[in-house]
């Protein structure tokens, strides 16, 4: 069962298939971009086409690696009709997607996500880019993949910690727009992944370029998460783990602002703990440090801090102008 997503005028077909079928369906002349872990875990897949391999981790989502991918595409003889396959997790998807969107002013992009996080979030919706010293995803673009191939078989080799981190984004969908999903978290992964993708497609369709406020609900937990990742130097805390901590802090913020009942904080925290996800700001990181990082974040518009806040499980709205004192209080309470 395919899902067709639209990003403005661009269409993406999302296919669900086995690893073997995905390999057979990818164009022969495509260039794969992946990381060392994925290439080592799936050597037969990597051996089928020209492959550009980067180091694993957020550290590769930077301009020097982006430049290296572009130069490697040129060395591989890629032309305007050569599809780039972003085969990996969120870092590879964002990096290779940005390279595909800019190499020769844009070549076809195919996303083949291998992490839970990339399957349910980053491979769909067209956001690609790299981090700058000033903050996460500060250089980027919207580049809709032509196809996304989702093979949950890839999750078999994903480290347990990464699988857990991906669950944070799954849990996020429950709290922002689909409370019944929270009762199915222990079930089969494949229908859960398909459900999350359908939810994301619906949001992206309504607000493709995040200009109307609707797409911003996907950022629940992310304003704090990006600040944590920045303050800890991108790496020690995985993105999904930071999102888990961020969702608790932002639930507390919603409560303090009178937008959500007190028990929302407990419910968010309990759900995350059940999936062995962290809920506390890491030792040594201060609320002031996080606030400073948020001020620089691209979501701070005209000096104002915006948050996507959940008012009850399944309902989320963008709150554009949150006072800094309230943010500091919510961050101090953890
Ligand atoms: N990951 C949030 C978005 O795609 O808008």
XYZ file of C-alpha atoms and ligand atoms in Angstrom:
339
model
C 0.000 0.000 0.000
C 1.689 3.200 -1.231
C 1.067 6.656 0.198
C 1.325 9.707 -2.040
C 2.500 12.879 -0.341
C 2.548 16.370 -1.796
C 4.950 19.147 -0.928
C 3.550 22.149 -2.744
C 3.590 21.036 -6.385
C 6.021 18.155 -5.847
C 4.816 14.603 -5.347
C 6.469 11.878 -3.301
C 5.428 8.236 -3.417
C 6.050 6.352 -0.203
C 6.396 2.597 -0.754
C 6.463 -0.133 1.889
C 8.588 -3.114 0.865
C 11.192 -5.642 2.000
C 14.900 -4.785 1.915
C 15.367 -7.097 -1.100
C 12.537 -5.514 -3.060
C 13.867 -2.022 -2.325
C 17.290 -3.033 -3.616
C 15.731 -4.400 -6.801
C 13.602 -1.287 -7.370
C 16.321 1.354 -7.024
C 17.606 2.627 -10.390
C 20.861 0.880 -11.410
C 22.620 4.165 -12.138
C 21.711 5.761 -8.775
C 24.464 6.823 -6.372
C 23.971 5.740 -2.762
C 24.961 8.005 0.105
C 25.214 6.244 3.444
C 27.249 6.022 6.650
C 29.884 3.507 7.764
C 27.489 1.678 10.130
C 24.789 1.097 7.522
C 27.334 0.138 4.832
C 28.932 -2.393 7.239
C 25.575 -3.836 8.338
C 24.310 -4.294 4.739
C 27.422 -5.018 2.620
C 25.520 -6.758 -0.189
C 23.207 -3.753 -0.583
C 26.150 -1.305 -0.544
C 27.959 -3.348 -3.169
C 25.227 -3.012 -5.774
C 25.828 0.607 -6.794
C 28.332 3.448 -6.523
C 28.317 4.371 -2.849
C 29.526 7.462 -0.974
C 30.178 6.646 2.682
C 30.334 9.267 5.457
C 31.098 8.935 9.185
C 28.105 8.129 11.356
C 26.610 10.750 13.674
C 25.426 14.345 13.733
C 29.034 15.503 13.173
C 28.599 14.607 9.476
C 25.718 17.048 9.056
C 28.162 19.889 8.464
C 29.400 21.913 5.473
C 32.745 20.020 5.039
C 30.944 16.659 4.669
C 28.305 18.230 2.428
C 31.101 19.546 0.190
C 32.749 16.124 0.160
C 29.473 14.473 -0.926
C 29.100 17.017 -3.775
C 32.697 16.457 -4.918
C 32.193 12.673 -4.723
C 29.058 12.946 -6.875
C 31.093 14.830 -9.457
C 33.903 12.251 -9.267
C 31.324 9.462 -9.695
C 30.250 11.127 -12.937
C 26.759 11.976 -11.657
C 24.775 14.149 -14.067
C 21.402 15.849 -13.808
C 19.564 12.562 -14.338
C 21.480 10.591 -11.695
C 19.291 9.813 -8.679
C 20.882 10.253 -5.264
C 19.713 7.672 -2.743
C 19.867 8.827 0.879
C 20.264 5.400 2.482
C 20.533 5.750 6.236
C 19.164 7.566 9.259
C 18.200 11.193 9.741
C 21.724 12.550 9.359
C 22.289 10.828 6.014
C 18.799 11.807 4.825
C 19.300 15.485 5.610
C 22.869 15.600 4.281
C 22.326 13.596 1.091
C 18.980 15.321 0.524
C 20.643 18.731 0.662
C 23.377 17.497 -1.692
C 20.755 16.120 -4.121
C 18.784 19.373 -3.997
C 21.821 21.489 -4.851
C 24.128 19.305 -6.996
C 23.748 20.686 -10.541
C 20.803 22.720 -9.178
C 19.006 19.548 -8.213
C 18.983 15.867 -9.128
C 16.295 13.284 -8.247
C 16.299 12.286 -4.573
C 15.206 8.908 -3.229
C 15.033 8.373 0.520
C 15.674 4.889 1.905
C 15.441 5.379 5.682
C 17.133 2.764 7.880
C 16.360 4.182 11.334
C 12.965 4.386 13.012
C 13.379 8.152 13.347
C 14.084 8.603 9.650
C 11.171 6.333 8.682
C 8.547 8.154 10.736
C 9.859 11.686 10.393
C 12.866 12.957 8.500
C 12.601 10.971 5.244
C 9.139 12.430 4.580
C 8.307 16.093 4.077
C 11.335 17.432 2.262
C 13.284 19.182 5.010
C 16.987 18.733 4.282
C 20.087 20.573 5.399
C 23.142 20.765 7.595
C 24.002 22.319 10.949
C 26.037 25.485 11.470
C 28.104 26.367 14.536
C 25.254 28.753 15.383
C 22.616 25.997 15.494
C 20.984 22.921 14.067
C 19.619 22.800 10.490
C 20.505 26.446 9.879
C 21.529 25.815 6.252
C 18.930 23.866 4.353
C 16.092 23.662 1.875
C 12.849 21.881 1.079
C 13.658 19.075 -1.342
C 10.848 16.580 -1.842
C 12.117 13.065 -2.516
C 10.638 11.515 -5.624
C 10.237 8.216 -3.736
C 10.638 7.011 -0.170
C 11.171 3.270 0.268
C 10.286 2.129 3.776
C 11.634 -1.326 4.666
C 11.244 -1.994 8.382
C 13.626 -4.940 7.834
C 16.448 -2.395 8.121
C 15.548 -1.924 11.796
C 16.928 -5.414 12.535
C 20.470 -4.049 12.627
C 19.656 -0.734 14.309
C 21.234 -0.415 17.782
C 18.653 -0.715 20.580
C 19.389 2.832 21.781
C 18.599 4.274 18.340
C 15.380 2.289 18.131
C 14.337 3.718 21.506
C 15.266 7.230 20.369
C 13.048 6.794 17.295
C 10.153 5.823 19.574
C 10.290 9.355 20.999
C 9.122 10.696 17.617
C 6.420 8.004 17.423
C 5.205 9.024 20.896
C 5.274 12.649 19.744
C 2.679 11.894 17.026
C 0.390 10.451 19.695
C 0.572 13.551 21.857
C 0.281 16.107 19.049
C -2.472 14.565 16.939
C -3.449 10.962 17.582
C -4.116 10.034 21.217
C -5.318 6.462 20.332
C -1.866 5.779 18.853
C -0.480 5.961 22.404
C -2.362 2.717 23.202
C -0.703 0.830 20.334
C 2.953 1.605 21.117
C 3.757 -1.943 22.236
C 2.409 -3.520 19.035
C 3.940 -4.358 15.671
C 6.312 -1.742 14.313
C 5.210 -1.849 10.681
C 1.626 -0.576 11.162
C 2.889 1.934 13.707
C 5.431 3.294 11.202
C 2.778 3.441 8.465
C 0.402 5.286 10.795
C 3.056 7.888 11.721
C 3.946 8.446 8.070
C 0.269 8.950 7.195
C -0.009 11.526 10.000
C 3.087 13.355 8.837
C 1.876 13.378 5.216
C -1.412 14.912 6.379
C 0.374 17.725 8.255
C 2.855 18.440 5.438
C 0.019 18.527 2.937
C -1.799 21.169 4.992
C 1.262 23.366 5.564
C 4.094 22.300 3.253
C 6.552 25.087 4.032
C 5.690 25.601 7.695
C 4.228 29.038 7.071
C 0.728 28.487 8.476
C 1.524 27.130 11.918
C 0.135 23.632 11.277
C 3.430 21.930 10.355
C 5.032 23.518 13.397
C 3.086 21.089 15.625
C 5.666 18.497 14.530
C 8.158 20.528 16.552
C 6.626 19.602 19.917
C 9.619 18.934 22.191
C 12.028 20.171 19.532
C 12.689 23.738 20.675
C 14.134 22.396 23.923
C 15.633 19.366 22.125
C 17.649 21.473 19.694
C 18.941 23.573 22.587
C 20.021 20.418 24.461
C 21.779 19.053 21.388
C 23.528 22.392 20.913
C 24.541 22.696 24.573
C 25.922 19.141 24.671
C 27.861 19.482 21.408
C 25.686 17.313 19.101
C 26.377 13.661 19.784
C 26.217 12.538 23.419
C 22.424 12.950 23.473
C 20.703 11.426 20.433
C 18.106 13.609 18.674
C 15.214 11.378 19.782
C 16.487 11.354 23.373
C 16.661 15.153 23.325
C 13.104 15.233 21.939
C 11.956 13.015 24.834
C 13.500 15.385 27.399
C 12.129 18.351 25.432
C 8.565 16.974 25.400
C 8.553 16.728 29.205
C 9.939 20.268 29.605
C 7.464 21.645 27.058
C 4.557 19.795 28.717
C 5.609 21.524 31.935
C 5.660 24.838 30.072
C 2.126 24.224 28.718
C 0.972 23.446 32.271
C 2.649 26.554 33.728
C 1.062 28.748 31.042
C -2.340 27.350 31.959
C -2.731 25.668 28.552
C -2.671 22.067 29.780
C -3.789 20.229 32.913
C -1.132 19.244 35.473
C -1.483 15.522 34.736
C -0.286 15.986 31.120
C 3.297 16.263 32.415
C 2.971 12.931 34.262
C 1.394 11.269 31.253
C 4.153 12.391 28.886
C 6.826 11.393 31.387
C 5.272 7.990 32.157
C 4.936 7.135 28.461
C 8.581 7.985 27.792
C 9.884 6.137 30.865
C 7.944 3.048 29.747
C 10.033 3.154 26.562
C 13.275 3.651 28.491
C 13.699 7.217 27.240
C 15.362 9.992 29.257
C 13.176 12.763 30.690
C 15.641 14.980 32.589
C 17.936 17.765 31.345
C 21.495 16.295 31.289
C 23.817 17.046 34.234
C 25.898 20.161 33.764
C 23.487 21.842 31.318
C 21.869 24.953 32.804
C 18.467 26.471 31.949
C 20.259 29.724 31.037
C 22.472 27.890 28.530
C 19.417 26.308 26.944
C 17.586 29.628 26.784
C 20.567 31.214 25.052
C 20.613 28.382 22.477
C 16.860 28.827 21.908
C 17.264 32.541 21.256
C 19.584 31.640 18.378
C 17.368 28.837 17.090
C 15.589 29.559 13.814
C 12.240 29.159 15.542
C 12.896 32.325 17.597
C 11.205 34.892 15.372
C 11.999 38.578 15.964
C 13.399 37.749 19.383
C 10.288 35.829 20.421
C 10.303 32.230 21.529
C 7.750 30.038 19.813
C 6.694 26.605 21.057
C 4.339 23.922 19.797
C 2.485 23.013 22.953
C 0.172 20.099 23.684
C -2.993 21.019 25.571
C -4.250 17.439 25.900
C -3.128 14.155 24.306
C -3.890 14.479 20.582
C -4.097 18.301 20.489
C -1.264 20.720 19.829
C -1.046 24.396 18.902
C 1.684 26.829 18.062
C 2.222 29.399 20.808
C 4.306 32.116 19.173
C 5.277 34.394 22.025
C 6.262 32.610 25.223
C 7.851 34.750 27.967
C 11.449 33.796 28.736
C 10.766 33.622 32.487
C 8.197 30.870 31.908
C 10.708 28.944 29.778
C 13.414 29.237 32.453
C 10.957 28.045 35.107
C 9.917 25.015 33.028
C 13.563 24.126 32.393
C 14.539 24.530 36.062
C 11.847 22.145 37.211
C 13.265 19.079 35.613
N 10.592 17.202 11.490
C 9.659 18.249 11.451
C 9.160 18.535 10.075
O 9.452 17.799 9.162
O 8.488 19.520 9.891
